[in-house]
Structure formats: C-alpha cells, structure tokens
C-alpha cells in the first residue's frame, strides 16, 4: 500500500472538515457554546453531549408533551414551567420544557401524532423573536422551510404535529404579539393542527397573568378531548430535590456562594462574556444627576477594558443584580430558614429533563440572594400551590381565596405590589411557613439581568460604557409599603460606597455589594452587553431627529457624543435635533452642561429642544414641542430622508409621538391621515423610524 505524504494528509483532513461543515451546517462550531454548560449539566443530572434531537429526547425520557419557550426576560420560561407542572399534576401528561435554542426542528415532520407540542413565545422589540428563538423562527416562517422527509411546504409536511400556543406581548408596541401570531400562521400553513385558541397575554395593559389564566382552562379542556386525558386532583409533586449537606462547610472552596459558574468559583473568569457568564467590571465613575432631594438618577461609567467585551453606540448593557439584604432576610425568616441560611445544600432534578437554575452545591442564602427573583410579582397560581402548606386552616383558606378570586387578589396583592415573603407575612401574621424549598425554586423566576440603554459612544470611549438610571422607589397609595427597584437601588448602594459611605443603606436596604467571597470588592458589578438594532445611520451626514424625555435621553447622549467626535475628526455631520423633556430645569435636567459643550463642537448642525413639564400651569411634553417644529421636521424627513428615533415610555409618550408625527406629515404634505399612517409604517419597515421603549 502506498504511503501518504504529509501534504496528502493535510488535503484529506481539509476535505473531511469541509464535509463535516457541509452536513452539520456548521452547528459544531458556528454556534456560541456556553463554556460552563458542563458545570450546569452536572448539576442537572444531564448527560454530556446532549442530543439536539427533540423526538429522540422525548422517546428516551417517555414524554408525550414538550413545552418550548422563547423568552427574553424569563417570563415565558416561567409560564412554560407552570404549564409543564400543571399538565403533569392535573392531567397525567408526561411533560418536559425545552429552550428553543437547544434543539433542531427539521424532524418536526415526523412528530408523533399521539404527542403534543406547546409554544410559549414572547415578542421582543419591534416584533422580533427572542434571542433563543431566532433559528426556530427563521426555519418555521421561511419561504423554503425544509424538513427531514423532503416534503415541500405545499405538501403539509407538519400534518402530524398537534400544537398549542401562547404569546407574551405588549400592546404599546406596534407589532403586538407578532412572534406567536406569525409562528401560529406558519405552523398551520405547514399543515400542523392547533389545539384550542392561540392565547395572547398583554403586559402593556397589565393583564398578562389574567390573560394566561383565562386562556389555559379552555385550552386544557380542548387538549383533554384531543388526547383522551382525564383531570385528577392536583397535588404538588417536586421536580427537584433539595438535600442538606451537613458534612460540608459553606466556606469550602467547592461551594457556590453566588458565583454564576465554575470559573468564577475557582477565582478567575474567562470570556466569552454573555447572558450565561458575566464580566465583573469595575465602576470607574459614578455621580448623581438630579439636584432635588428624594429622587435619584445615576450616571455610571463601567470599565470593560479588561475583557473581550465590545459595544456599539445604541447597544444595551445588562446589569446582574443582587437582592437586597432586607428582602433576603424577610424571605428566609418567613420560611423558617434564617438559622440555616449558611447550610450547604445540593439541588438535583428528579426528572432527566429537569433543570436546576443555579450551580451546586450552594447555600440557602446564596440561592435567595443571587438566583431567585424574590421581589417579583406573584401569580394566583403560585398562591394556590402554596395553600396546602399553610401553617393553619385560616391561612390555608386565605391563600385559597387569593388564588381563586381575581378581584380579591387584585385588592390584597397586585395593587399593593407585594412580593412572596410579604404575602406570607400578612396572611400568617408573622407565623413561619413550612413550604418546601423545592417549591420555591420551581415557582419563583430565576433572577434576570436588567438591561439599560448605553449612554455613551463607542467611537468616543470604546472601553467605557455609560449608563443612566433613575432609582425606583414608589410609595403605594393607602399603604405603608414602598416598592423599591431591585437593580437601581443596588447601583445606588455601589455609588454610595464609591463616594465614601462605609455602610450604604439606600432607602432602608442593604446589599452584599462585595459579592460572593468579596469577589466584587473595589466597586465592581457583573455585566454583559446585548447588541441592539437601535443605531445611527452609517452616513454621519444624514440628519437625525431624536425624542428622548427623562432617561430616554440615554442612547441619544451616545448619539450626540458620537457625532461630536466625528465632527472633531473633520467629518461632515448632518442636522441633529434632540427633543428632551423633564419636570424642571433646576431639578432633573439630565446632562445640562454637556449639551452646551456638544453645541460648541457641532455648531448649527445641533439643535437641542427642551420641554419642562412643570414650570408652567399647563404641562408641556416633548410631543408638544415636536408639533411646534412641524415644518422643519417634515422637511428633514421628506427632503433629506432623516432618521427618526424615540426612546422612553412606550405606553404614553412613544404612542403620542407617533400620533403627532402622523399629524405633522398629514398637515404639512396636505395628505389624508391614512396616507400619513402608511408613510410612518414604511419608515419603520425601512429602519428610518426606530424605537427603544419600555413600559
């Protein structure tokens, strides 16, 4: 046999790699892999080299119902988990939940007829899929969707698939619940059969939870008829098992005290830094922007020079929060765990598809402080689940009533913005509750990073990210309860510490700001960057019109900062108009001195228009000032094809700005309002009208 020389071997290796790339579509290396997935896999009892074949997974684990979720903030994942537990406990389904990005979907055409798939899908931004749903969405809605058996879309390749859908949306956005609507249409077009109605929850109206509860009951009825299921009395069945490790000390270097993964535990973090792996970034600078007592707005400069993180102007930075010590104590106390807070525990899934949302071994304190959204709104369903564990019959009856009666729940819980521990305190009068910790892990959302519009330019300062955040502290009418923002008060504590306060206590809260094992000492905060489509035009000479009241001005500070840097570099910069609004110029006028500096650099190309809402008897907002500039705004849009940007409150301001712009175009161009609406829609579709808004 002839010997192969080194060149032959290299050629053969190249051909082999190319062949593998072709047949795997690059999935072996084209997808960012969480470098710590193995650590979580071990905690969850999962096998190495997990299959991306969902049918194989269901067959191996004996499941007949899979609930897929597309989630950006964790709410859709929570609803998927609740459907899974209810399906199992009430109807005897063999359920599993699945992250959409963890599986492939080319074999949905051979999905067994005796099984069902549920899709719980949030809509992100302007009608976009969530990050973890992009590949699934592109396959299902694509014109050339292809599946394993080779049938064309016209041949109904998904005719064996029965499915259920629920969408999470916000009616203040133009593309309300677009994700679930488009997926539903696409699935039916491909031959799949929907069971029950396509549910839609509306966060904008504040009815998401009630929309979900109202949808699921008729859905379960339709599913029972389809699959021959019978309802039974639901009883709590744990999905995870919590074991106390009394032989281990919390200071053991293998115990997670809040570290997000193994590398952080072992003393060093490595990139890539993302939604699974934060960078512990130093806060280089922090200052107060408001000049009035009782209200706070923070400006912070976060140094990313020691990481591989990059950003572009208009992106978002994610802050990984820590729960306030006061709320951690309240939670542990009411569950009778205060004395055991530093007891080491191990948590493992009782089902091969169950996931533990944090690494183990750990402690009660670490789980509650760093991993559980203990201050989040509570669902009626959660209270019903907890009722059997009430300390006495009176408490049990009260929890059952709160769980069953919508109006009563609204009066006693929702309107008061109570968290889970506060509810247990009020219902039980301070008596300790013996609720399984496994139920709390399963029923309370994993704490989520909070996203803030970056208020700096990557051209002007590539290694420093600025954020602008109002500290939330809202007094509830008729109550002694004050709702406090988890993350913004955490940031305020960091700012106070940086400015010399040895024991920062913002609004009566305390935070473990030095982090697990003091790894955040020196004023650090865990972060990652999320890229956004909210961008300046690539040509700096193109005019832009920006509407940003309050902290909605954050990304526009970055935009103007970038244009000033471009002007200093000798580039031609187009007309740049910024409409900014606040209450009073001597109280909350953000970056007041900076705008003059930018004006000096940009000259007549920069126009700064203010609306001080409370300096006169009749309130004046940015939308009113926009109307005053109707002629110039229309001219820039019509003649110079300016880009139009809005950032801030979606429910009122953004909607009003949209209406005013339609009126301006209609009046200035002498056309019907319907035609002006069409022009604005066209601007949006061409990314000439961009929004970065929130409710």
XYZ file of C-alpha atoms in Angstrom:
695
model
C 0.000 0.000 0.000
C 1.329 3.420 -0.988
C 2.406 5.740 1.844
C 0.639 9.096 2.177
C 2.943 12.074 2.374
C 2.178 14.986 4.771
C 0.597 17.087 2.007
C -1.840 14.266 1.156
C -2.814 14.011 4.807
C -3.420 17.751 5.058
C -5.613 17.668 1.943
C -7.641 14.725 3.283
C -8.092 16.429 6.658
C -9.264 19.580 4.883
C -11.768 17.597 2.822
C -13.038 15.844 5.967
C -13.519 19.140 7.835
C -15.307 20.633 4.825
C -17.601 17.630 4.539
C -18.499 17.770 8.227
C -19.159 21.508 7.923
C -21.491 20.939 4.995
C -23.562 18.169 6.525
C -23.805 19.739 10.010
C -24.463 23.213 8.631
C -21.672 24.479 10.853
C -23.528 23.611 14.040
C -20.477 22.062 15.603
C -18.684 25.407 15.703
C -20.979 28.054 14.232
C -22.931 28.363 17.482
C -21.563 30.070 20.590
C -21.212 27.372 23.224
C -21.584 28.203 26.890
C -18.138 27.245 28.219
C -19.714 26.323 31.542
C -22.543 24.192 30.189
C -20.878 21.081 31.565
C -20.976 22.510 35.071
C -24.722 23.129 34.854
C -25.197 19.803 33.129
C -23.658 18.002 36.068
C -25.884 19.900 38.477
C -28.962 18.987 36.491
C -28.169 15.345 36.029
C -27.886 15.813 32.260
C -25.662 13.720 30.058
C -22.615 15.069 28.294
C -23.039 15.658 24.569
C -26.769 16.339 24.888
C -28.714 15.497 21.740
C -30.362 18.282 19.723
C -32.986 15.796 18.509
C -36.173 16.625 20.442
C -38.019 13.480 19.293
C -35.147 11.322 20.462
C -35.138 13.134 23.805
C -38.882 12.669 24.266
C -38.642 8.978 23.381
C -35.715 8.363 25.737
C -37.475 10.048 28.667
C -41.000 8.793 27.981
C -42.526 12.235 27.359
C -45.684 12.923 25.399
C -45.789 16.714 25.823
C -42.998 19.211 25.227
C -43.375 22.891 26.120
C -40.980 25.060 24.134
C -40.266 28.601 25.301
C -38.898 31.678 23.592
C -38.006 34.036 26.420
C -36.004 37.238 26.833
C -36.661 38.092 30.476
C -37.658 34.699 31.913
C -41.453 35.186 31.990
C -42.175 32.887 29.035
C -39.918 30.261 30.605
C -41.878 30.601 33.853
C -45.196 30.092 32.040
C -43.750 27.061 30.245
C -42.693 25.617 33.590
C -46.147 26.213 35.052
C -47.841 24.522 32.089
C -45.478 21.587 32.465
C -46.255 21.110 36.148
C -49.994 21.574 35.699
C -50.096 19.184 32.757
C -48.333 16.561 34.830
C -50.136 17.039 38.131
C -53.709 17.705 36.871
C -53.861 15.647 33.700
C -51.174 12.984 33.963
C -49.200 14.200 30.944
C -45.534 13.256 30.733
C -44.181 16.763 30.277
C -40.856 18.456 29.678
C -39.885 22.050 28.982
C -37.375 22.930 26.287
C -35.358 26.021 25.440
C -35.934 26.635 21.720
C -32.240 27.232 21.042
C -31.225 23.805 22.376
C -32.897 21.710 19.677
C -33.176 21.338 15.902
C -36.540 21.302 14.142
C -36.002 19.666 10.760
C -37.672 16.497 12.103
C -40.912 18.139 13.250
C -42.462 16.499 10.173
C -42.256 13.133 11.921
C -43.567 14.406 15.269
C -45.742 11.559 16.661
C -49.495 12.067 16.370
C -50.050 10.896 19.946
C -47.871 13.651 21.400
C -48.316 17.428 21.641
C -46.006 20.436 21.417
C -46.688 23.711 23.194
C -45.050 27.002 22.208
C -44.830 29.817 24.764
C -43.376 32.716 22.816
C -42.504 36.256 23.847
C -42.208 39.024 21.276
C -39.075 41.100 21.654
C -38.516 44.663 20.453
C -40.296 45.567 17.250
C -41.974 42.243 16.518
C -38.750 40.222 16.706
C -38.152 36.741 18.113
C -36.323 36.481 21.405
C -32.618 35.682 21.190
C -33.165 31.989 21.929
C -35.932 31.645 19.302
C -34.234 33.146 16.242
C -33.198 29.897 14.500
C -36.558 28.201 15.135
C -38.432 31.270 13.890
C -36.360 31.557 10.713
C -36.933 27.879 9.876
C -40.681 27.836 10.552
C -41.506 31.130 8.833
C -39.022 30.805 5.965
C -40.340 30.542 2.411
C -38.197 27.481 1.793
C -38.741 25.614 5.077
C -37.342 22.114 4.644
C -37.839 19.042 6.811
C -36.370 15.548 7.134
C -38.787 13.739 4.802
C -38.269 16.236 1.999
C -41.893 17.349 1.584
C -42.367 20.873 0.270
C -44.325 23.487 2.297
C -47.257 22.985 -0.093
C -47.396 19.280 0.842
C -48.232 19.973 4.517
C -45.057 18.462 5.990
C -46.208 19.088 9.597
C -49.598 17.369 9.279
C -48.802 15.002 12.161
C -47.976 17.863 14.580
C -50.576 18.946 17.126
C -49.650 22.097 18.990
C -50.717 24.748 21.492
C -49.598 28.395 21.505
C -49.475 31.241 23.991
C -47.827 34.591 23.280
C -46.439 37.260 25.565
C -46.679 40.772 24.152
C -47.231 44.431 24.889
C -49.956 46.417 23.157
C -47.943 49.626 23.395
C -45.675 48.240 20.672
C -46.768 48.375 17.051
C -46.120 44.672 16.455
C -48.165 43.349 19.372
C -47.594 39.604 19.923
C -46.158 39.359 16.403
C -43.994 36.351 17.270
C -46.793 33.992 18.321
C -49.097 35.210 15.548
C -46.534 34.613 12.812
C -45.474 31.235 14.188
C -49.121 30.144 14.509
C -49.828 31.124 10.901
C -46.653 29.400 9.699
C -47.361 26.149 11.569
C -50.898 25.911 10.198
C -49.644 26.769 6.720
C -47.258 23.824 7.032
C -50.166 21.523 7.937
C -49.957 21.429 11.736
C -53.142 21.381 13.837
C -53.630 23.871 16.633
C -55.485 22.723 19.739
C -57.673 25.398 21.308
C -57.277 29.115 20.730
C -53.944 30.884 20.293
C -53.526 32.679 23.612
C -52.146 36.197 23.936
C -51.028 37.961 27.118
C -50.754 41.750 27.272
C -48.084 43.207 29.514
C -48.929 46.714 28.293
C -52.432 46.504 29.779
C -51.091 44.851 32.926
C -53.231 41.766 32.278
C -50.566 39.213 31.305
C -51.217 36.907 34.247
C -55.003 37.017 33.988
C -54.822 36.566 30.208
C -52.747 33.434 30.782
C -55.113 32.038 33.411
C -58.186 32.753 31.271
C -56.597 31.081 28.225
C -55.290 27.898 29.804
C -58.552 26.470 31.174
C -60.342 26.122 27.792
C -57.008 25.029 26.318
C -56.773 22.154 28.811
C -60.367 21.176 28.012
C -59.615 21.044 24.277
C -56.403 19.092 24.914
C -58.221 16.568 27.101
C -60.703 15.928 24.292
C -57.917 15.583 21.736
C -55.690 13.261 23.784
C -58.303 11.457 25.900
C -56.982 12.881 29.171
C -58.844 12.881 32.462
C -58.439 15.553 35.101
C -57.427 14.491 38.573
C -56.911 16.325 41.855
C -53.649 18.213 41.523
C -51.083 17.695 44.239
C -47.641 19.231 44.475
C -45.033 16.890 43.045
C -41.476 18.219 43.291
C -39.435 18.475 40.132
C -36.191 18.994 42.039
C -34.832 17.511 45.249
C -33.112 19.635 47.901
C -30.638 17.814 50.145
C -28.848 19.437 53.069
C -25.122 18.608 53.181
C -24.470 18.893 56.907
C -20.988 17.429 56.447
C -19.903 20.393 54.295
C -18.919 23.872 55.418
C -20.134 26.918 53.482
C -16.541 28.158 53.273
C -15.450 25.028 51.436
C -13.965 26.194 48.152
C -16.251 23.856 46.156
C -19.425 25.503 47.485
C -21.036 28.176 45.284
C -21.841 31.278 47.330
C -23.352 33.193 44.425
C -20.746 32.614 41.737
C -22.529 32.073 38.412
C -20.286 29.245 37.188
C -17.199 27.155 37.861
C -14.601 29.578 36.518
C -15.913 32.358 38.744
C -15.890 29.918 41.683
C -12.265 29.000 41.073
C -11.170 32.614 41.139
C -10.897 33.604 37.508
C -13.462 34.487 34.895
C -12.950 33.907 31.205
C -14.837 35.072 28.152
C -16.876 34.998 26.129
C -18.989 37.158 28.419
C -22.696 36.817 27.719
C -26.089 36.075 29.252
C -24.624 32.926 30.855
C -21.337 34.391 32.007
C -20.964 37.976 33.284
C -17.823 40.075 33.366
C -17.095 41.506 36.822
C -16.464 45.065 35.694
C -15.027 47.917 37.749
C -17.179 51.020 38.063
C -14.765 53.783 37.124
C -17.025 56.714 37.928
C -20.462 57.366 39.415
C -22.404 60.527 40.142
C -25.855 61.875 40.941
C -27.609 63.689 38.086
C -30.679 65.039 39.897
C -30.406 68.159 42.038
C -33.536 67.604 44.127
C -33.801 65.687 47.402
C -35.809 62.477 47.468
C -35.171 61.473 43.858
C -32.071 59.878 42.384
C -30.739 59.428 38.882
C -27.356 57.797 38.467
C -24.662 58.215 35.848
C -22.077 55.427 35.889
C -19.029 54.681 33.780
C -18.237 50.968 33.620
C -14.756 49.915 32.532
C -14.674 46.980 30.092
C -11.007 47.332 29.072
C -10.045 44.172 30.932
C -12.472 41.996 28.973
C -13.216 40.979 25.404
C -16.498 42.890 25.587
C -17.220 45.380 22.839
C -20.192 47.584 22.151
C -21.622 49.828 19.509
C -23.432 53.084 20.129
C -27.092 52.259 20.801
C -26.473 48.844 22.402
C -27.691 47.754 25.854
C -25.695 46.791 28.905
C -27.019 44.088 31.228
C -26.556 44.532 34.976
C -26.741 41.328 37.033
C -28.483 42.359 40.263
C -28.261 41.148 43.817
C -31.324 41.025 46.060
C -31.447 43.465 48.954
C -30.381 42.012 52.300
C -33.632 43.188 53.896
C -35.686 41.122 51.440
C -33.357 38.119 51.680
C -33.789 38.176 55.469
C -37.570 38.531 55.164
C -37.765 35.550 52.790
C -35.565 33.247 54.894
C -37.281 34.270 58.140
C -40.838 33.570 56.988
C -39.801 30.124 55.715
C -38.020 29.319 58.982
C -34.645 29.138 57.253
C -32.865 32.077 58.894
C -30.907 29.830 61.246
C -29.953 27.538 58.369
C -29.101 30.252 55.839
C -25.474 29.112 55.548
C -26.298 25.396 55.485
C -24.885 23.763 52.350
C -27.493 22.253 50.049
C -27.438 20.231 46.866
C -30.271 20.504 44.364
C -30.822 17.964 41.617
C -33.552 17.254 39.096
C -35.849 14.324 39.814
C -36.553 14.001 36.094
C -33.881 13.678 33.390
C -35.308 16.751 31.626
C -35.483 18.920 34.768
C -33.012 21.769 35.074
C -31.593 23.345 38.202
C -31.244 27.086 37.533
C -28.029 27.572 39.521
C -24.803 25.646 40.208
C -24.454 23.383 43.247
C -23.538 22.720 45.994
C -24.619 26.072 47.388
C -26.416 27.561 50.410
C -29.945 28.757 51.136
C -28.633 32.303 51.473
C -26.753 32.238 48.160
C -29.760 30.885 46.254
C -32.120 33.525 47.637
C -29.650 36.417 47.372
C -28.205 35.783 43.905
C -30.509 33.455 41.988
C -34.197 33.940 42.866
C -36.449 36.832 41.788
C -37.886 37.122 45.304
C -39.241 40.650 44.746
C -41.120 39.800 41.557
C -44.929 39.911 41.220
C -46.627 36.753 42.465
C -49.177 34.736 40.490
C -52.508 33.499 41.801
C -51.473 30.038 40.658
C -48.419 30.150 42.929
C -50.535 31.037 45.957
C -52.925 28.165 45.212
C -49.970 25.785 45.035
C -48.691 27.011 48.406
C -52.058 26.833 50.176
C -51.711 23.189 51.358
C -48.514 24.165 53.215
C -50.130 26.964 55.222
C -49.394 26.900 58.984
C -53.095 26.636 59.902
C -56.575 26.261 58.386
C -57.268 30.007 58.481
C -54.140 30.767 56.453
C -54.931 27.899 54.110
C -58.396 29.301 53.410
C -56.995 32.793 52.824
C -54.367 31.518 50.376
C -57.012 29.510 48.522
C -59.214 32.604 48.273
C -56.332 34.735 46.985
C -55.567 32.040 44.433
C -59.143 31.644 43.236
C -60.688 35.131 43.357
C -59.313 37.574 40.813
C -60.755 40.778 42.340
C -59.733 39.826 45.864
C -56.193 39.046 44.684
C -56.065 42.410 42.885
C -57.170 44.249 46.043
C -54.884 42.476 48.516
C -51.794 41.645 46.434
C -51.471 43.173 42.967
C -52.482 46.716 43.883
C -50.043 46.622 46.814
C -47.139 45.252 44.737
C -46.390 42.660 47.412
C -43.660 40.090 46.955
C -43.995 36.474 48.040
C -42.494 36.887 51.527
C -44.642 39.960 52.252
C -47.762 37.986 51.316
C -46.814 35.136 53.639
C -46.120 37.626 56.449
C -49.526 39.296 56.048
C -51.540 36.114 55.625
C -49.848 34.336 58.509
C -49.341 37.285 60.827
C -45.634 36.545 61.034
C -46.023 32.806 61.696
C -43.378 30.679 59.956
C -44.414 28.686 56.888
C -43.193 25.167 56.212
C -43.166 25.429 52.422
C -40.800 23.017 50.629
C -37.789 24.934 49.353
C -38.097 22.912 46.146
C -41.486 24.547 45.531
C -39.913 27.996 45.884
C -37.109 27.109 43.458
C -39.628 25.814 40.924
C -42.215 28.559 41.387
C -40.064 31.699 41.566
C -38.337 33.055 38.489
C -34.590 32.932 38.202
C -33.307 36.454 38.767
C -32.752 38.177 35.434
C -30.204 40.753 34.278
C -31.670 44.235 33.796
C -30.940 45.965 30.507
C -30.094 49.648 30.204
C -29.598 51.737 27.076
C -25.915 52.618 26.856
C -25.490 56.390 27.166
C -22.035 56.690 25.618
C -20.465 56.395 22.180
C -18.164 53.531 21.293
C -16.344 55.910 18.954
C -15.695 58.411 21.738
C -14.938 55.867 24.502
C -14.639 52.280 23.310
C -13.537 50.855 26.667
C -16.034 52.649 28.916
C -19.791 52.099 28.953
C -22.007 54.783 30.455
C -25.454 54.103 31.891
C -28.164 56.496 33.075
C -30.710 55.091 35.525
C -33.461 56.556 37.701
C -33.557 54.868 41.107
C -37.009 53.382 41.646
C -38.729 53.978 44.978
C -42.512 54.153 44.654
C -44.838 54.745 47.606
C -48.067 52.776 47.211
C -51.218 54.884 47.884
C -53.019 53.809 51.040
C -50.159 51.592 52.171
C -47.024 51.843 54.266
C -45.328 49.683 51.654
C -42.764 51.273 49.325
C -41.860 49.406 46.164
C -38.133 49.647 45.519
C -36.309 48.804 42.310
C -34.011 45.844 42.912
C -31.249 46.796 40.495
C -31.335 50.578 40.627
C -31.087 50.565 44.431
C -28.215 48.081 44.134
C -26.475 50.554 41.815
C -27.216 53.390 44.250
C -25.548 51.388 47.026
C -22.478 50.936 44.818
C -22.404 54.663 44.095
C -22.683 55.477 47.807
C -19.840 53.068 48.601
C -17.670 54.609 45.879
C -18.282 58.039 47.389
C -17.072 57.030 50.840
C -20.097 55.585 52.649
C -18.766 52.527 54.508
C -22.253 51.040 55.019
C -24.522 52.130 52.173
C -28.193 51.697 53.004
C -30.273 53.161 50.152
C -33.963 53.534 51.059
C -33.531 51.267 54.078
C -31.951 48.454 52.055
C -28.591 46.751 52.382
C -26.735 44.880 49.685
C -23.869 42.378 49.680
C -22.057 44.707 47.292
C -18.700 42.986 47.701
C -20.220 39.880 46.133
C -19.586 36.208 46.903
C -16.312 35.781 48.792
C -15.664 39.535 48.331
C -15.009 38.989 44.614
C -16.760 42.264 43.693
C -14.794 44.343 46.183
C -13.372 47.577 44.883
C -16.770 48.645 43.439
C -17.404 46.052 40.743
C -20.624 44.933 39.073
C -21.412 41.836 36.925
C -22.311 42.835 33.350
C -22.605 41.710 29.755
C -23.523 43.533 26.535
C -26.570 42.893 24.367
C -26.360 44.196 20.840
C -29.250 46.276 19.531
C -30.646 47.372 16.180
C -31.124 50.897 17.533
C -28.367 52.516 15.527
C -27.186 55.760 13.985
C -27.153 55.893 10.179
C -23.839 54.696 8.742
C -23.508 58.039 6.938
C -22.894 60.767 9.576
C -24.093 63.460 7.151
C -27.618 62.041 7.263
C -29.948 64.116 9.507
C -31.425 62.585 12.648
C -34.365 63.593 14.853
C -34.371 62.200 18.406
C -37.156 62.205 21.021
C -35.903 61.284 24.500
C -37.557 62.615 27.669
C -36.130 61.675 31.067
C -33.750 58.737 30.953
C -34.990 58.159 27.410
C -32.218 60.604 26.539
C -29.601 57.965 27.446
C -28.866 56.500 23.994
C -29.100 59.978 22.448
C -26.321 61.234 24.697
C -24.284 58.493 23.000
C -25.550 59.511 19.550
C -24.673 63.193 20.068
C -21.360 62.292 21.693
C -20.513 60.245 18.612
C -21.461 62.991 16.183
C -19.354 65.475 18.144
C -16.379 63.088 17.917
C -16.960 62.717 14.178
C -17.107 66.497 13.742
C -13.846 66.893 15.667
C -12.299 64.339 13.309
C -13.273 66.509 10.356
C -16.259 64.503 9.133
C -19.360 66.221 7.801
C -22.204 65.802 10.293
C -25.840 66.206 9.318
C -28.569 68.071 11.159
C -29.001 66.612 14.638
C -32.151 67.577 16.576
C -32.804 66.315 20.094
C -36.124 66.834 21.932
C -35.585 66.379 25.670
C -38.126 66.688 28.478
C -38.105 66.667 32.277
C -40.056 68.244 35.156
C -37.958 71.309 35.956
C -34.628 72.619 34.681
C -33.256 73.069 38.218
C -34.259 69.560 39.384
C -33.892 66.815 36.782
C -32.295 68.370 33.688
C -30.009 65.486 32.710
C -26.518 66.351 31.414
C -27.443 70.047 31.389
C -23.874 71.304 30.942
C -22.872 68.716 28.362
C -25.376 69.810 25.749
C -23.721 73.222 25.563
C -20.357 71.565 25.033
C -21.718 69.489 22.164
C -23.326 72.622 20.699
C -19.926 74.325 20.694
C -18.457 71.440 18.699
C -21.375 70.783 16.329
C -22.487 74.366 15.827
C -25.708 74.941 13.901
C -25.961 71.274 12.971
C -27.056 70.518 16.562
C -30.412 71.718 17.879
C -31.498 70.973 21.448
C -35.215 71.454 22.194
C -36.476 71.245 25.796
C -39.865 70.613 27.386
C -40.078 71.366 31.130
C -43.440 69.909 32.053
C -43.922 71.531 35.474
C -42.575 75.031 35.002
C -45.941 76.415 33.888
C -49.595 75.830 34.728
C -50.193 73.739 31.623
C -47.889 70.764 31.264
C -45.671 70.732 28.195
C -44.181 67.472 26.922
C -41.817 66.545 24.100
C -44.698 65.686 21.788
C -45.978 69.269 22.148
C -42.563 70.691 21.257
C -42.318 68.289 18.321
C -45.511 69.765 16.891
C -44.015 73.259 17.175
C -41.184 72.120 14.906
C -43.539 70.591 12.348
C -42.171 72.453 9.313
C -38.520 71.620 9.994
C -39.251 68.024 10.996
C -41.283 67.341 7.877
C -38.662 68.982 5.652
C -35.870 66.846 7.104
C -37.927 63.683 6.699
C -39.240 64.393 3.218
C -36.309 66.127 1.557
C -33.262 64.733 3.362
C -34.636 61.328 4.425
C -33.767 61.908 8.073
C -33.877 59.063 10.584
C -36.414 59.413 13.415
C -35.713 57.944 16.867
C -37.805 57.586 20.036
C -36.628 56.321 23.423
C -38.564 56.130 26.690
C -42.073 55.317 27.883
C -43.965 53.133 25.404
C -47.440 53.401 26.893
C -47.892 57.167 26.630
C -45.001 59.194 25.250
C -43.993 56.936 22.349
C -47.585 56.431 21.284
C -48.291 60.181 21.419
C -45.121 60.975 19.452
C -46.210 58.520 16.763
C -49.626 60.222 16.503
C -48.094 63.702 16.386
C -45.700 62.661 13.624
C -48.598 61.283 11.584
C -50.454 64.575 12.058
C -47.367 66.591 11.048
C -46.903 64.593 7.841
C -50.618 64.792 7.015
C -50.863 68.540 7.582
C -47.517 69.576 6.085
C -47.926 67.470 2.955
C -51.638 68.027 2.526
C -52.497 64.347 2.503
C -55.046 62.127 4.233
C -54.215 60.825 7.715
C -54.447 57.252 6.386
C -51.729 58.029 3.841
C -49.564 59.618 6.559
C -50.004 56.459 8.664
C -48.822 54.419 5.700
C -45.726 56.638 5.336
C -44.850 56.192 9.028
C -45.281 52.420 8.735
C -42.962 52.482 5.729
C -40.411 54.482 7.718
C -40.496 51.797 10.399
C -40.067 48.964 7.906
C -37.021 50.719 6.433
C -35.496 51.385 9.884
C -35.924 55.124 9.370
C -38.226 55.193 12.442
C -36.621 53.356 15.356
C -37.781 52.923 18.945
C -36.064 51.844 22.145
C -39.028 51.906 24.509
C -40.285 50.233 27.660
C -43.480 50.006 29.731
